[in-house]
Amino acid sequence: MSQTNNSVNRRTFLKSSALAGGGLLLSFTFLSAFKKGELPTDLEAEDQWYEITGYIKITPDNKIKILNPNPEFGQNVMTSLPMIVAEELEVDWDKIVVEMGPHDNVKLGPQFTGGSNSIRMYWKPLREAGAAARQMLLLAAAQTWNLPADELTAKAGMIYHEKSGKSGTYGEFASKAATIPIPKGMKLKDVKNLKLVRNSKKNVEGQKIVSGQPLFGIDFKQEGMLIAMIEHPPAFGMKLKSFDATEVLKMPGIKDVFRQTLYADGMEQGGFDTRSFNELLVIVGKTTWEVMNARKKLKANWEPAGETKDIINGRGGKKEVIVPGKLETTSEQRKLMQEYANRPAQQLRKDGDPETAFKNAAQIIERTYNAPFLAHNCMEPMNFFAHVEADKALLVGPLQAPAWTEPLLSKVLGLPADKIEIQMTRMGGGFGRRAYGHYLAEAALISKKVNAPVKLIYTREDDMTYGIYRPMYTATYRAALDANKNLIGFHVKGGGIPEHAIHANRFPAGAIDNYLAEGWEIPSNITIGAFRAPRSNFNAAAEQSFLDEVAEAMGKDPIDFRLELLKRAKENPVGKNKEYDADRYAGVLNLVKEKSGWNMEENKKYSRGVAAYFCHNSYAAHVIDFINKDGKPTVEQVFSAIDCGIVVNPDASTNMVQGAVVDGIGNALYGSLTHKEGAAEQNNFHRYKMIRMNETPKKIEVHFVQNDIDPTGLGEPPFPPVFGAVANALYRATGKRYYDQPYGPQLNSAKRAF
C-alpha cells in the first residue's frame, strides 16, 4: 500500500466529485451517492487518494481506479468488492487499478470487516455505484454528441452509438459526466446476466504479497518514528504498583519509560472498547531490538487489581459491569462451571412440554461438551502507528473496525473525530482480534506522551498473554427417545466464562415437538472477544457431535437423520422463531453427500465424519476423512458444500473455505489456552500448538450451491462445523467419542485399531 501525505482536509475532499484538470470522481455511501461540491484548489489530481464506501476515478486518458472500501485481512475483498463495482460500470477488469483507502465515518459508514458482512453489506451499494457512474457517462456522451442517451451503449470502458458509428472512451466524457447530478434508483443488471461477478479473478495484491512489498501495518515507517512496547501485568487481576527504570534508561536507544493509564475512571466504553489491562508500563526507544532488550531489565512490582467497575454502552444498551479481581486458574474454573451447570439457568426457548417428554422417555441420551479459551494468534502480531500532535492525529495500521475505534480515540485524546485520521493497511490475520481498538488507543496515548511518531508493537508473547480470547464453554445436551426410537424431546443447557454459546433459535429448534434451551454465564477478568464465528464455533461442535450420537442410537444414517429433521422444520415447523432456512440447510447436506460419495463402497476405507451448520446467514457442510498413518488418525481429505448465495469470486471463495477447514482442524485438535493464578500458561507456539503443513488435508474439495440469492456471507460459516466433523470422524477411527476440546491429546489413549 502506497502512503501519501495528504494536505487536503479529508472531509472537505469528500464533498468533491470533480478532479483537477478534468475527470470524474464518484463516491457512494451505504444509502446513496453524495452530492458534488466545490473542488479544493490545492488538490493534486493524480496523487490524492481518499477512502469512500466505493468510488470510481476516471481521468481524461481513460485511467480507471476503484477504491476498495473495506479492511482486508486475507478474505480478498480488495478484489471481490471492486469486482461488484466494475460489473455494473461495464469496464475491462484487466485495465482496472484497485487501491485501498483510509477511513472516514462521515461518508462511509462502518467499514467493518467482521460478521461475514463485507460482500453482503456492500452488494447493493457498490452495484448502484457502478450503475450510476455508467449512466452519468452515457448522459455526458449523449450531450456531447447531441444524441438520445437511450441510443447509446457502454462496454469495456467505451461508449458506442451504433447508428452513427460514433464511439469514445469513458475518459473522453469524464469531465462532463462530473457536472451531471448523480442519478438515483438505478436499474441494476439481472443477476442471471452478470459477466464479471461469478468468474474468478486473481488477487489484485497477489504479486505485491509474494514479492514482499510493504502492505501490512508492521511494514509502515515514517521518518523520526520511535518504537514502543508495553510491559503488562503478569496475570489477569493484577495491576502495576511501582517500577524502577534506572538501568533501562542507561541502555542504548532508550528514550523513555513511563506509566500510562488507558481509560480514565468512569469512562463510558463502547461495545468493542475491550481492554485487558488499564495500568500499562511503557518503554519507548529507537529500534525494536533495543526496546525488547531493555524491557528485560525493567524492575516492576505488581499488586492485586481488586474488583473493578466498567460502564459499557454496547448492543444491549448502557450497563454497569463488575469485573472480579480474583486470580483465576483453569482447574478451578472447570469446577465452578460444573457447579453452575447444576443450577437453574435462564430459559432461552421452550417448545411443547420437554419435562414430560423426558419423564416418559424409554431412553435418554445425555452428553456434556467442553472447550477451553483460544488465542487468536494472528500471524502478524498486533501493531499500530500513531502520530499525535496538539490539534490532530494520524494512525496507520491493521484494523477491522475503524468506525468503532474512532470514538474511543476521540475520548482518550480529547480530539474531535474530524481531526483523527485512520489509514488502514492490509492485516496479517484478524479473526475478530483486530475489531478491538485498545491497541490503537495505547499507541495514540504513547505518541501524545512522547510528542513523536510511534509504532506500538506486541511480541507474540504479549499477544498470547494479553487476551483477547475465545471464551471457555460448556454445554450439556439431552435427547429423549420413545420405545420406537423416535426423538420426542431435546434439551440443551450451556454456559461459559464469561458468556454462553447457545443460539436458541437455530437447528434443531423448530424440528422437535418438545424443545428446551437454557444458558448461564460466569463473570471473569480474563478478557474475551469475537473469535471467527463467535459462539457458533463451539455451539456447532457440540451440537453436531451430539446429533451424530443420537442418530446412531436411533439406528439412522447421520446425514439422513439431519435431513429428516429439516424436512419436519420445513413442512411442519414447531414454534414461531427459526433462524435458518430448512431448504438451504438441506441443500448443503445433499450436496456434500453427493460430492463425497457418502455411502459408496470405495470410500469405506475412510473413517468419515459429517457436520453441517448455519451461521452468519450462510450454510456449510463438511465430510472429513481420516486414515491410519503410522498408527495415528490423520486427516486425508475434506469435502465441503457451501450456500452463501451468489459467489462473487469463486477462486477467492474456495480459498476462504479451505482456510476455514485447516483453521478448524487445527483448533479442534490442538487449540487450548489455560491459566494458573491469572497467568496464561501458553505464551508462544512452543506451548500453544498450531497445525503444521504436513498435518493439513491432501485435498479440500469445495462445492458451492448455485442460486441467485444475494450474497449472504462466507468468512465465518465454513469454520464452526469443522469441529463437529473432526469429532465424528475420530469416533469412526478410534471407537471413542470426543467431548472435550482439544481432541489431539486424547488420541494417544484411543485403543481402536483401523
PDB file of N, CA, C and O in Angstrom, residues 315-337:
ATOM      1  N   ARG A 315     -24.380  -3.168  22.405  1.00  0.00           N
ATOM      2  CA  ARG A 315     -25.609  -3.501  21.700  1.00  0.00           C
ATOM      3  C   ARG A 315     -26.815  -3.609  22.641  1.00  0.00           C
ATOM      4  O   ARG A 315     -27.935  -3.334  22.272  1.00  0.00           O
ATOM      5  N   GLY A 316     -26.578  -4.035  23.856  1.00  0.00           N
ATOM      6  CA  GLY A 316     -27.671  -4.190  24.807  1.00  0.00           C
ATOM      7  C   GLY A 316     -27.997  -2.928  25.569  1.00  0.00           C
ATOM      8  O   GLY A 316     -28.762  -2.970  26.541  1.00  0.00           O
ATOM      9  N   GLY A 317     -27.437  -1.800  25.154  1.00  0.00           N
ATOM     10  CA  GLY A 317     -27.652  -0.550  25.879  1.00  0.00           C
ATOM     11  C   GLY A 317     -26.605  -0.358  26.962  1.00  0.00           C
ATOM     12  O   GLY A 317     -25.699  -1.161  27.143  1.00  0.00           O
ATOM     13  N   LYS A 318     -26.730   0.718  27.703  1.00  0.00           N
ATOM     14  CA  LYS A 318     -25.754   1.044  28.738  1.00  0.00           C
ATOM     15  C   LYS A 318     -25.958   0.157  29.966  1.00  0.00           C
ATOM     16  O   LYS A 318     -27.075  -0.045  30.423  1.00  0.00           O
ATOM     17  N   LYS A 319     -24.844  -0.359  30.492  1.00  0.00           N
ATOM     18  CA  LYS A 319     -24.938  -1.174  31.702  1.00  0.00           C
ATOM     19  C   LYS A 319     -23.632  -1.085  32.489  1.00  0.00           C
ATOM     20  O   LYS A 319     -22.573  -0.779  31.935  1.00  0.00           O
ATOM     21  N   GLU A 320     -23.746  -1.364  33.768  1.00  0.00           N
ATOM     22  CA  GLU A 320     -22.580  -1.386  34.649  1.00  0.00           C
ATOM     23  C   GLU A 320     -22.102  -2.824  34.786  1.00  0.00           C
ATOM     24  O   GLU A 320     -22.880  -3.722  35.090  1.00  0.00           O
ATOM     25  N   VAL A 321     -20.828  -3.044  34.543  1.00  0.00           N
ATOM     26  CA  VAL A 321     -20.257  -4.388  34.597  1.00  0.00           C
ATOM     27  C   VAL A 321     -19.230  -4.441  35.721  1.00  0.00           C
ATOM     28  O   VAL A 321     -18.286  -3.636  35.744  1.00  0.00           O
ATOM     29  N   ILE A 322     -19.423  -5.360  36.630  1.00  0.00           N
ATOM     30  CA  ILE A 322     -18.467  -5.558  37.714  1.00  0.00           C
ATOM     31  C   ILE A 322     -17.468  -6.637  37.289  1.00  0.00           C
ATOM     32  O   ILE A 322     -17.849  -7.766  36.988  1.00  0.00           O
ATOM     33  N   VAL A 323     -16.197  -6.268  37.242  1.00  0.00           N
ATOM     34  CA  VAL A 323     -15.143  -7.200  36.840  1.00  0.00           C
ATOM     35  C   VAL A 323     -14.490  -7.751  38.102  1.00  0.00           C
ATOM     36  O   VAL A 323     -13.931  -6.996  38.903  1.00  0.00           O
ATOM     37  N   PRO A 324     -14.570  -9.075  38.331  1.00  0.00           N
ATOM     38  CA  PRO A 324     -13.990  -9.645  39.553  1.00  0.00           C
ATOM     39  C   PRO A 324     -12.477  -9.506  39.582  1.00  0.00           C
ATOM     40  O   PRO A 324     -11.822  -9.419  38.546  1.00  0.00           O
ATOM     41  N   GLY A 325     -11.918  -9.513  40.765  1.00  0.00           N
ATOM     42  CA  GLY A 325     -10.478  -9.316  40.918  1.00  0.00           C
ATOM     43  C   GLY A 325      -9.702 -10.593  41.187  1.00  0.00           C
ATOM     44  O   GLY A 325      -8.487 -10.549  41.345  1.00  0.00           O
ATOM     45  N   LYS A 326     -10.369 -11.723  41.230  1.00  0.00           N
ATOM     46  CA  LYS A 326      -9.720 -12.983  41.576  1.00  0.00           C
ATOM     47  C   LYS A 326      -8.697 -13.409  40.535  1.00  0.00           C
ATOM     48  O   LYS A 326      -8.875 -13.189  39.339  1.00  0.00           O
ATOM     49  N   LEU A 327      -7.601 -14.021  40.974  1.00  0.00           N
ATOM     50  CA  LEU A 327      -6.620 -14.616  40.071  1.00  0.00           C
ATOM     51  C   LEU A 327      -7.122 -16.016  39.724  1.00  0.00           C
ATOM     52  O   LEU A 327      -7.102 -16.925  40.553  1.00  0.00           O
ATOM     53  N   GLU A 328      -7.565 -16.197  38.495  1.00  0.00           N
ATOM     54  CA  GLU A 328      -8.283 -17.407  38.110  1.00  0.00           C
ATOM     55  C   GLU A 328      -7.343 -18.507  37.601  1.00  0.00           C
ATOM     56  O   GLU A 328      -6.356 -18.229  36.928  1.00  0.00           O
ATOM     57  N   THR A 329      -7.717 -19.744  37.904  1.00  0.00           N
ATOM     58  CA  THR A 329      -6.972 -20.927  37.489  1.00  0.00           C
ATOM     59  C   THR A 329      -7.915 -21.857  36.745  1.00  0.00           C
ATOM     60  O   THR A 329      -9.067 -22.048  37.155  1.00  0.00           O
ATOM     61  N   THR A 330      -7.446 -22.438  35.654  1.00  0.00           N
ATOM     62  CA  THR A 330      -8.307 -23.232  34.784  1.00  0.00           C
ATOM     63  C   THR A 330      -8.993 -24.377  35.513  1.00  0.00           C
ATOM     64  O   THR A 330     -10.195 -24.602  35.344  1.00  0.00           O
ATOM     65  N   SER A 331      -8.272 -25.107  36.335  1.00  0.00           N
ATOM     66  CA  SER A 331      -8.878 -26.239  37.037  1.00  0.00           C
ATOM     67  C   SER A 331     -10.017 -25.778  37.944  1.00  0.00           C
ATOM     68  O   SER A 331     -11.071 -26.430  38.037  1.00  0.00           O
ATOM     69  N   GLU A 332      -9.846 -24.634  38.580  1.00  0.00           N
ATOM     70  CA  GLU A 332     -10.898 -24.102  39.437  1.00  0.00           C
ATOM     71  C   GLU A 332     -12.069 -23.586  38.608  1.00  0.00           C
ATOM     72  O   GLU A 332     -13.233 -23.683  39.013  1.00  0.00           O
ATOM     73  N   GLN A 333     -11.767 -23.024  37.442  1.00  0.00           N
ATOM     74  CA  GLN A 333     -12.831 -22.560  36.555  1.00  0.00           C
ATOM     75  C   GLN A 333     -13.710 -23.729  36.121  1.00  0.00           C
ATOM     76  O   GLN A 333     -14.939 -23.619  36.069  1.00  0.00           O
ATOM     77  N   ARG A 334     -13.081 -24.858  35.828  1.00  0.00           N
ATOM     78  CA  ARG A 334     -13.842 -26.036  35.396  1.00  0.00           C
ATOM     79  C   ARG A 334     -14.758 -26.537  36.508  1.00  0.00           C
ATOM     80  O   ARG A 334     -15.909 -26.910  36.245  1.00  0.00           O
ATOM     81  N   LYS A 335     -14.262 -26.540  37.727  1.00  0.00           N
ATOM     82  CA  LYS A 335     -15.100 -26.965  38.855  1.00  0.00           C
ATOM     83  C   LYS A 335     -16.282 -26.009  39.035  1.00  0.00           C
ATOM     84  O   LYS A 335     -17.418 -26.435  39.288  1.00  0.00           O
ATOM     85  N   LEU A 336     -16.009 -24.722  38.892  1.00  0.00           N
ATOM     86  CA  LEU A 336     -17.073 -23.734  39.042  1.00  0.00           C
ATOM     87  C   LEU A 336     -18.121 -23.902  37.941  1.00  0.00           C
ATOM     88  O   LEU A 336     -19.329 -23.759  38.192  1.00  0.00           O
ATOM     89  N   MET A 337     -17.665 -24.199  36.731  1.00  0.00           N
ATOM     90  CA  MET A 337     -18.597 -24.409  35.625  1.00  0.00           C
ATOM     91  C   MET A 337     -19.488 -25.623  35.884  1.00  0.00           C
ATOM     92  O   MET A 337     -20.683 -25.615  35.556  1.00  0.00           O
TER      93      MET A 337
END
